[in-house]
């Protein structure tokens, strides 16, 4: 963010001030990662291009391979606005477009993993901070963790390809206790 503020100041010839990103940390971490069946969550309005690209990429590149990986029952719950003209394109039995919800924290707590297939955008991803703050294990692209000091298999799962994302989802399914510990390590990092 400091680098972006400096660049913007140079481009505009004005002083630019920034504040570090923050995210709410719930009083109680998610402790249900070991519950089955496994479900996933993504957060972000689909009227914002990087979020739409992420969900489209997941549907095109990850979703078709889930059956073959033994994850055919995995449902991705998408929180945030979805324009009506996109609903039919994104409609799937394995993708639930929940729209706005009363409590993001409550919705995050209902799932066992946060999936972040982000491939573009700038700065820290608040959605990732919030999921980590809840204690959910996060499976995300390198772009998802940009600006965070996340180490793969320590505070999150970094997946640079759709196959790697599927592999990490299988790992969480097969190692739920370890996934829960990684989620809690991510929570500690955000705190």
Tab-separated table of N, CA and C in Angstrom, residues 38-159:
chain	number	residue	atom	x	y	z
A	38	UNK	N	-17.429	-31.424	3.472
A	38	UNK	CA	-16.643	-30.201	3.367
A	38	UNK	C	-17.366	-29.206	2.457
A	39	UNK	N	-17.363	-27.946	2.853
A	39	UNK	CA	-17.902	-26.886	1.998
A	39	UNK	C	-16.912	-25.732	1.971
A	40	UNK	N	-16.997	-24.948	0.915
A	40	UNK	CA	-16.044	-23.863	0.696
A	40	UNK	C	-16.785	-22.545	0.555
A	41	UNK	N	-16.040	-21.460	0.750
A	41	UNK	CA	-16.624	-20.135	0.649
A	41	UNK	C	-15.637	-19.199	-0.040
A	42	UNK	N	-16.184	-18.261	-0.806
A	42	UNK	CA	-15.437	-17.168	-1.427
A	42	UNK	C	-16.247	-15.916	-1.172
A	43	UNK	N	-15.582	-14.799	-0.999
A	43	UNK	CA	-16.275	-13.559	-0.687
A	43	UNK	C	-15.835	-12.472	-1.651
A	44	UNK	N	-16.796	-11.792	-2.228
A	44	UNK	CA	-16.488	-10.660	-3.088
A	44	UNK	C	-17.583	-10.412	-4.097
A	45	UNK	N	-17.957	-9.159	-4.233
A	45	UNK	CA	-18.976	-8.782	-5.202
A	45	UNK	C	-18.535	-9.100	-6.616
A	46	UNK	N	-19.415	-9.709	-7.387
A	46	UNK	CA	-19.074	-10.115	-8.747
A	46	UNK	C	-19.273	-8.993	-9.755
A	47	UNK	N	-19.546	-7.806	-9.258
A	47	UNK	CA	-19.540	-6.618	-10.110
A	47	UNK	C	-18.150	-5.974	-10.097
A	48	UNK	N	-17.196	-6.593	-9.414
A	48	UNK	CA	-15.795	-6.167	-9.386
A	48	UNK	C	-15.008	-7.194	-10.190
A	49	UNK	N	-14.360	-6.741	-11.249
A	49	UNK	CA	-13.744	-7.623	-12.241
A	49	UNK	C	-12.811	-8.688	-11.647
A	50	UNK	N	-11.894	-8.362	-10.721
A	50	UNK	CA	-11.041	-9.426	-10.176
A	50	UNK	C	-11.816	-10.542	-9.477
A	51	UNK	N	-12.914	-10.213	-8.797
A	51	UNK	CA	-13.732	-11.244	-8.159
A	51	UNK	C	-14.454	-12.095	-9.197
A	52	UNK	N	-14.983	-11.437	-10.221
A	52	UNK	CA	-15.665	-12.167	-11.291
A	52	UNK	C	-14.682	-13.091	-12.018
A	53	UNK	N	-13.478	-12.586	-12.318
A	53	UNK	CA	-12.453	-13.433	-12.953
A	53	UNK	C	-12.135	-14.639	-12.080
A	54	UNK	N	-12.063	-14.439	-10.778
A	54	UNK	CA	-11.746	-15.534	-9.855
A	54	UNK	C	-12.820	-16.615	-9.907
A	55	UNK	N	-14.082	-16.219	-9.823
A	55	UNK	CA	-15.178	-17.198	-9.823
A	55	UNK	C	-15.290	-17.863	-11.191
A	56	UNK	N	-15.167	-17.099	-12.252
A	56	UNK	CA	-15.187	-17.701	-13.595
A	56	UNK	C	-14.044	-18.708	-13.755
A	57	UNK	N	-12.860	-18.352	-13.283
A	57	UNK	CA	-11.716	-19.257	-13.379
A	57	UNK	C	-11.938	-20.529	-12.588
A	58	UNK	N	-12.515	-20.399	-11.398
A	58	UNK	CA	-12.828	-21.569	-10.576
A	58	UNK	C	-13.827	-22.468	-11.309
A	59	UNK	N	-14.890	-21.875	-11.855
A	59	UNK	CA	-15.918	-22.650	-12.551
A	59	UNK	C	-15.338	-23.330	-13.789
A	60	UNK	N	-14.492	-22.639	-14.530
A	60	UNK	CA	-13.943	-23.187	-15.770
A	60	UNK	C	-12.816	-24.192	-15.533
A	61	UNK	N	-11.978	-23.949	-14.530
A	61	UNK	CA	-10.741	-24.724	-14.411
A	61	UNK	C	-10.668	-25.674	-13.223
A	62	UNK	N	-11.428	-25.417	-12.184
A	62	UNK	CA	-11.381	-26.264	-10.990
A	62	UNK	C	-12.624	-27.146	-10.913
A	63	UNK	N	-13.776	-26.545	-11.024
A	63	UNK	CA	-15.039	-27.261	-10.865
A	63	UNK	C	-15.143	-28.528	-11.724
A	64	UNK	N	-14.772	-28.489	-13.019
A	64	UNK	CA	-14.916	-29.699	-13.843
A	64	UNK	C	-14.034	-30.869	-13.387
A	65	UNK	N	-13.015	-30.604	-12.587
A	65	UNK	CA	-12.085	-31.644	-12.158
A	65	UNK	C	-12.388	-32.186	-10.761
A	66	UNK	N	-13.353	-31.593	-10.084
A	66	UNK	CA	-13.628	-32.001	-8.704
A	66	UNK	C	-14.116	-33.440	-8.601
A	67	UNK	N	-15.000	-33.856	-9.510
A	67	UNK	CA	-15.497	-35.240	-9.481
A	67	UNK	C	-14.356	-36.241	-9.540
A	68	UNK	N	-13.459	-36.056	-10.483
A	68	UNK	CA	-12.329	-36.965	-10.652
A	68	UNK	C	-11.388	-36.973	-9.467
A	69	UNK	N	-11.437	-35.927	-8.650
A	69	UNK	CA	-10.579	-35.823	-7.472
A	69	UNK	C	-11.295	-36.295	-6.198
A	70	UNK	N	-12.510	-36.828	-6.376
A	70	UNK	CA	-13.263	-37.275	-5.211
A	70	UNK	C	-13.892	-36.142	-4.423
A	71	UNK	N	-14.023	-34.970	-5.055
A	71	UNK	CA	-14.579	-33.792	-4.395
A	71	UNK	C	-15.863	-33.316	-5.079
A	72	UNK	N	-16.558	-34.242	-5.711
A	72	UNK	CA	-17.742	-33.880	-6.484
A	72	UNK	C	-18.861	-33.242	-5.684
A	73	UNK	N	-18.849	-33.430	-4.363
A	73	UNK	CA	-19.908	-32.837	-3.530
A	73	UNK	C	-19.508	-31.498	-2.929
A	74	UNK	N	-18.307	-31.014	-3.255
A	74	UNK	CA	-17.844	-29.735	-2.711
A	74	UNK	C	-18.631	-28.579	-3.324
A	75	UNK	N	-19.232	-27.770	-2.462
A	75	UNK	CA	-20.000	-26.602	-2.904
A	75	UNK	C	-19.234	-25.351	-2.511
A	76	UNK	N	-19.101	-24.427	-3.456
A	76	UNK	CA	-18.497	-23.121	-3.202
A	76	UNK	C	-19.619	-22.118	-2.992
A	77	UNK	N	-19.658	-21.525	-1.796
A	77	UNK	CA	-20.646	-20.500	-1.460
A	77	UNK	C	-20.011	-19.138	-1.724
A	78	UNK	N	-20.624	-18.362	-2.592
A	78	UNK	CA	-20.088	-17.054	-2.965
A	78	UNK	C	-20.903	-15.969	-2.278
A	79	UNK	N	-20.217	-15.200	-1.420
A	79	UNK	CA	-20.857	-14.101	-0.704
A	79	UNK	C	-20.604	-12.811	-1.475
A	80	UNK	N	-21.613	-11.998	-1.626
A	80	UNK	CA	-21.451	-10.707	-2.285
A	80	UNK	C	-22.389	-10.566	-3.470
A	81	UNK	N	-22.544	-9.350	-3.900
A	81	UNK	CA	-23.473	-9.021	-4.978
A	81	UNK	C	-23.133	-9.751	-6.270
A	82	UNK	N	-24.150	-10.290	-6.908
A	82	UNK	CA	-24.005	-10.882	-8.235
A	82	UNK	C	-25.045	-10.245	-9.144
A	83	UNK	N	-24.598	-9.470	-10.145
A	83	UNK	CA	-25.563	-8.864	-11.062
A	83	UNK	C	-26.447	-9.935	-11.715
A	84	UNK	N	-27.696	-9.591	-11.919
A	84	UNK	CA	-28.660	-10.540	-12.472
A	84	UNK	C	-28.207	-11.143	-13.795
A	85	UNK	N	-27.558	-10.347	-14.638
A	85	UNK	CA	-27.157	-10.852	-15.955
A	85	UNK	C	-26.048	-11.908	-15.873
A	86	UNK	N	-25.419	-12.066	-14.718
A	86	UNK	CA	-24.373	-13.077	-14.554
A	86	UNK	C	-24.876	-14.355	-13.902
A	87	UNK	N	-26.024	-14.298	-13.272
A	87	UNK	CA	-26.508	-15.450	-12.507
A	87	UNK	C	-26.642	-16.710	-13.357
A	88	UNK	N	-27.200	-16.596	-14.552
A	88	UNK	CA	-27.376	-17.798	-15.377
A	88	UNK	C	-26.027	-18.344	-15.851
A	89	UNK	N	-25.077	-17.466	-16.151
A	89	UNK	CA	-23.744	-17.908	-16.564
A	89	UNK	C	-23.046	-18.680	-15.451
A	90	UNK	N	-23.179	-18.234	-14.214
A	90	UNK	CA	-22.444	-18.801	-13.096
A	90	UNK	C	-23.224	-19.895	-12.352
A	91	UNK	N	-24.446	-20.156	-12.792
A	91	UNK	CA	-25.309	-21.119	-12.116
A	91	UNK	C	-24.710	-22.522	-12.196
A	92	UNK	N	-24.694	-23.190	-11.038
A	92	UNK	CA	-24.162	-24.546	-10.953
A	92	UNK	C	-24.651	-25.174	-9.657
A	93	UNK	N	-24.793	-26.491	-9.655
A	93	UNK	CA	-25.156	-27.192	-8.427
A	93	UNK	C	-24.036	-27.077	-7.397
A	94	UNK	N	-22.803	-26.813	-7.855
A	94	UNK	CA	-21.654	-26.746	-6.954
A	94	UNK	C	-21.202	-25.318	-6.656
A	95	UNK	N	-21.953	-24.337	-7.116
A	95	UNK	CA	-21.660	-22.933	-6.809
A	95	UNK	C	-22.974	-22.283	-6.388
A	96	UNK	N	-23.012	-21.815	-5.158
A	96	UNK	CA	-24.208	-21.150	-4.623
A	96	UNK	C	-23.916	-19.662	-4.487
A	97	UNK	N	-24.655	-18.857	-5.214
A	97	UNK	CA	-24.506	-17.399	-5.175
A	97	UNK	C	-25.422	-16.860	-4.086
A	98	UNK	N	-24.861	-16.576	-2.922
A	98	UNK	CA	-25.661	-16.183	-1.770
A	98	UNK	C	-25.994	-14.695	-1.740
A	99	UNK	N	-25.266	-13.885	-2.509
A	99	UNK	CA	-25.518	-12.450	-2.483
A	99	UNK	C	-25.089	-11.839	-1.166
A	100	UNK	N	-25.771	-10.751	-0.808
A	100	UNK	CA	-25.487	-10.110	0.468
A	100	UNK	C	-26.003	-10.998	1.597
A	101	UNK	N	-25.280	-11.042	2.685
A	101	UNK	CA	-25.681	-11.854	3.835
A	101	UNK	C	-25.725	-10.964	5.069
A	102	UNK	N	-26.480	-11.377	6.055
A	102	UNK	CA	-26.601	-10.591	7.281
A	102	UNK	C	-25.281	-10.511	8.035
A	103	UNK	N	-24.541	-11.612	8.055
A	103	UNK	CA	-23.294	-11.642	8.801
A	103	UNK	C	-22.240	-12.437	8.026
A	104	UNK	N	-21.227	-11.733	7.540
A	104	UNK	CA	-20.128	-12.395	6.840
A	104	UNK	C	-19.449	-13.392	7.779
A	105	UNK	N	-19.233	-12.974	9.012
A	105	UNK	CA	-18.560	-13.854	9.973
A	105	UNK	C	-19.339	-15.157	10.168
A	106	UNK	N	-20.656	-15.068	10.303
A	106	UNK	CA	-21.472	-16.274	10.468
A	106	UNK	C	-21.352	-17.181	9.251
A	107	UNK	N	-21.370	-16.601	8.065
A	107	UNK	CA	-21.260	-17.404	6.840
A	107	UNK	C	-19.888	-18.057	6.732
A	108	UNK	N	-18.844	-17.330	7.083
A	108	UNK	CA	-17.507	-17.922	7.055
A	108	UNK	C	-17.439	-19.108	8.008
A	109	UNK	N	-18.049	-18.966	9.174
A	109	UNK	CA	-18.031	-20.029	10.181
A	109	UNK	C	-18.777	-21.289	9.740
A	110	UNK	N	-19.628	-21.190	8.728
A	110	UNK	CA	-20.395	-22.353	8.265
A	110	UNK	C	-19.580	-23.266	7.349
A	111	UNK	N	-18.425	-22.817	6.899
A	111	UNK	CA	-17.643	-23.550	5.905
A	111	UNK	C	-16.330	-24.045	6.490
A	112	UNK	N	-15.717	-24.993	5.782
A	112	UNK	CA	-14.474	-25.580	6.264
A	112	UNK	C	-13.232	-25.022	5.579
A	113	UNK	N	-13.407	-24.319	4.480
A	113	UNK	CA	-12.246	-23.800	3.756
A	113	UNK	C	-12.660	-22.545	2.986
A	114	UNK	N	-11.731	-21.601	2.912
A	114	UNK	CA	-11.926	-20.409	2.096
A	114	UNK	C	-11.112	-20.607	0.827
A	115	UNK	N	-11.757	-20.506	-0.324
A	115	UNK	CA	-11.089	-20.659	-1.618
A	115	UNK	C	-10.935	-19.277	-2.230
A	116	UNK	N	-9.698	-18.950	-2.625
A	116	UNK	CA	-9.414	-17.630	-3.197
A	116	UNK	C	-8.644	-17.792	-4.507
A	117	UNK	N	-9.368	-17.986	-5.607
A	117	UNK	CA	-8.718	-18.153	-6.896
A	117	UNK	C	-8.426	-16.823	-7.608
A	118	UNK	N	-8.054	-15.814	-6.843
A	118	UNK	CA	-7.796	-14.466	-7.368
A	118	UNK	C	-6.599	-14.495	-8.326
A	119	UNK	N	-6.755	-13.855	-9.489
A	119	UNK	CA	-5.638	-13.791	-10.443
A	119	UNK	C	-5.251	-12.365	-10.804
A	120	UNK	N	-6.005	-11.382	-10.303
A	120	UNK	CA	-5.676	-9.986	-10.615
A	120	UNK	C	-6.114	-9.099	-9.458
A	121	UNK	N	-5.804	-7.829	-9.578
A	121	UNK	CA	-6.141	-6.871	-8.535
A	121	UNK	C	-4.874	-6.381	-7.862
A	122	UNK	N	-5.023	-5.401	-7.005
A	122	UNK	CA	-3.862	-4.827	-6.337
A	122	UNK	C	-4.057	-4.872	-4.831
A	123	UNK	N	-2.966	-4.778	-4.127
A	123	UNK	CA	-3.002	-4.643	-2.674
A	123	UNK	C	-3.387	-5.910	-1.947
A	124	UNK	N	-3.473	-5.780	-0.633
A	124	UNK	CA	-3.886	-6.890	0.215
A	124	UNK	C	-5.330	-7.261	-0.089
A	125	UNK	N	-5.626	-8.513	0.021
A	125	UNK	CA	-6.983	-8.991	-0.212
A	125	UNK	C	-7.695	-9.075	1.139
A	126	UNK	N	-8.568	-8.117	1.388
A	126	UNK	CA	-9.298	-8.058	2.656
A	126	UNK	C	-10.051	-9.354	2.903
A	127	UNK	N	-10.600	-9.935	1.849
A	127	UNK	CA	-11.346	-11.184	1.975
A	127	UNK	C	-10.486	-12.285	2.588
A	128	UNK	N	-9.201	-12.325	2.202
A	128	UNK	CA	-8.286	-13.332	2.728
A	128	UNK	C	-7.977	-13.041	4.196
A	129	UNK	N	-7.759	-11.765	4.518
A	129	UNK	CA	-7.531	-11.393	5.917
A	129	UNK	C	-8.718	-11.794	6.786
A	130	UNK	N	-9.939	-11.538	6.307
A	130	UNK	CA	-11.130	-11.865	7.092
A	130	UNK	C	-11.275	-13.366	7.278
A	131	UNK	N	-11.031	-14.142	6.225
A	131	UNK	CA	-11.124	-15.602	6.339
A	131	UNK	C	-10.059	-16.131	7.295
A	132	UNK	N	-8.850	-15.613	7.182
A	132	UNK	CA	-7.793	-16.026	8.093
A	132	UNK	C	-8.121	-15.604	9.523
A	133	UNK	N	-8.715	-14.424	9.681
A	133	UNK	CA	-9.084	-13.941	11.001
A	133	UNK	C	-10.113	-14.820	11.690
A	134	UNK	N	-10.932	-15.499	10.903
A	134	UNK	CA	-11.902	-16.446	11.438
A	134	UNK	C	-11.222	-17.765	11.800
A	135	UNK	N	-10.080	-18.023	11.190
A	135	UNK	CA	-9.375	-19.271	11.443
A	135	UNK	C	-9.626	-20.331	10.398
A	136	UNK	N	-10.225	-19.925	9.260
A	136	UNK	CA	-10.424	-20.884	8.180
A	136	UNK	C	-9.108	-21.121	7.447
A	137	UNK	N	-8.836	-22.360	7.064
A	137	UNK	CA	-7.698	-22.559	6.174
A	137	UNK	C	-8.043	-21.924	4.824
A	138	UNK	N	-7.072	-21.242	4.237
A	138	UNK	CA	-7.279	-20.561	2.961
A	138	UNK	C	-6.458	-21.262	1.892
A	139	UNK	N	-7.131	-21.653	0.809
A	139	UNK	CA	-6.467	-22.164	-0.384
A	139	UNK	C	-6.551	-21.039	-1.394
A	140	UNK	N	-5.410	-20.478	-1.742
A	140	UNK	CA	-5.428	-19.333	-2.631
A	140	UNK	C	-4.253	-19.310	-3.590
A	141	UNK	N	-4.435	-18.547	-4.631
A	141	UNK	CA	-3.367	-18.311	-5.592
A	141	UNK	C	-2.297	-17.440	-4.938
A	142	UNK	N	-1.108	-17.393	-5.518
A	142	UNK	CA	-0.096	-16.480	-4.977
A	142	UNK	C	-0.610	-15.036	-4.887
A	143	UNK	N	-1.426	-14.621	-5.846
A	143	UNK	CA	-1.998	-13.269	-5.846
A	143	UNK	C	-2.877	-13.034	-4.611
A	144	UNK	N	-3.533	-14.080	-4.143
A	144	UNK	CA	-4.397	-13.968	-2.967
A	144	UNK	C	-3.630	-13.589	-1.716
A	145	UNK	N	-2.391	-14.052	-1.630
A	145	UNK	CA	-1.580	-13.838	-0.438
A	145	UNK	C	-0.571	-12.710	-0.600
A	146	UNK	N	-0.672	-11.989	-1.704
A	146	UNK	CA	0.270	-10.894	-1.975
A	146	UNK	C	0.261	-9.892	-0.813
A	147	UNK	N	1.452	-9.578	-0.318
A	147	UNK	CA	1.579	-8.617	0.769
A	147	UNK	C	1.481	-9.237	2.154
A	148	UNK	N	1.154	-10.509	2.221
A	148	UNK	CA	1.077	-11.217	3.505
A	148	UNK	C	2.296	-12.123	3.613
A	149	UNK	N	2.709	-12.378	4.802
A	149	UNK	CA	3.884	-13.224	5.024
A	149	UNK	C	3.434	-14.663	5.276
A	150	UNK	N	2.703	-15.217	4.305
A	150	UNK	CA	2.158	-16.569	4.433
A	150	UNK	C	3.150	-17.558	3.847
A	151	UNK	N	3.417	-18.605	4.611
A	151	UNK	CA	4.246	-19.710	4.141
A	151	UNK	C	3.330	-20.888	3.846
A	152	UNK	N	3.520	-21.472	2.660
A	152	UNK	CA	2.716	-22.611	2.216
A	152	UNK	C	2.779	-23.735	3.245
A	153	UNK	N	1.639	-24.281	3.584
A	153	UNK	CA	1.477	-25.364	4.558
A	153	UNK	C	1.792	-24.936	5.987
A	154	UNK	N	1.912	-23.630	6.229
A	154	UNK	CA	2.096	-23.147	7.601
A	154	UNK	C	0.945	-22.248	8.032
A	155	UNK	N	0.648	-21.188	7.237
A	155	UNK	CA	-0.475	-20.304	7.553
A	155	UNK	C	-1.542	-20.320	6.465
A	156	UNK	N	-1.325	-21.066	5.416
A	156	UNK	CA	-2.263	-21.156	4.307
A	156	UNK	C	-1.746	-22.125	3.271
A	157	UNK	N	-2.549	-22.311	2.235
A	157	UNK	CA	-2.192	-23.214	1.151
A	157	UNK	C	-2.100	-22.401	-0.143
A	158	UNK	N	-0.902	-22.321	-0.704
A	158	UNK	CA	-0.685	-21.532	-1.912
A	158	UNK	C	-0.759	-22.467	-3.110
A	159	UNK	N	-1.677	-22.163	-4.008
A	159	UNK	CA	-1.921	-23.000	-5.180
A	159	UNK	C	-1.771	-22.153	-6.433
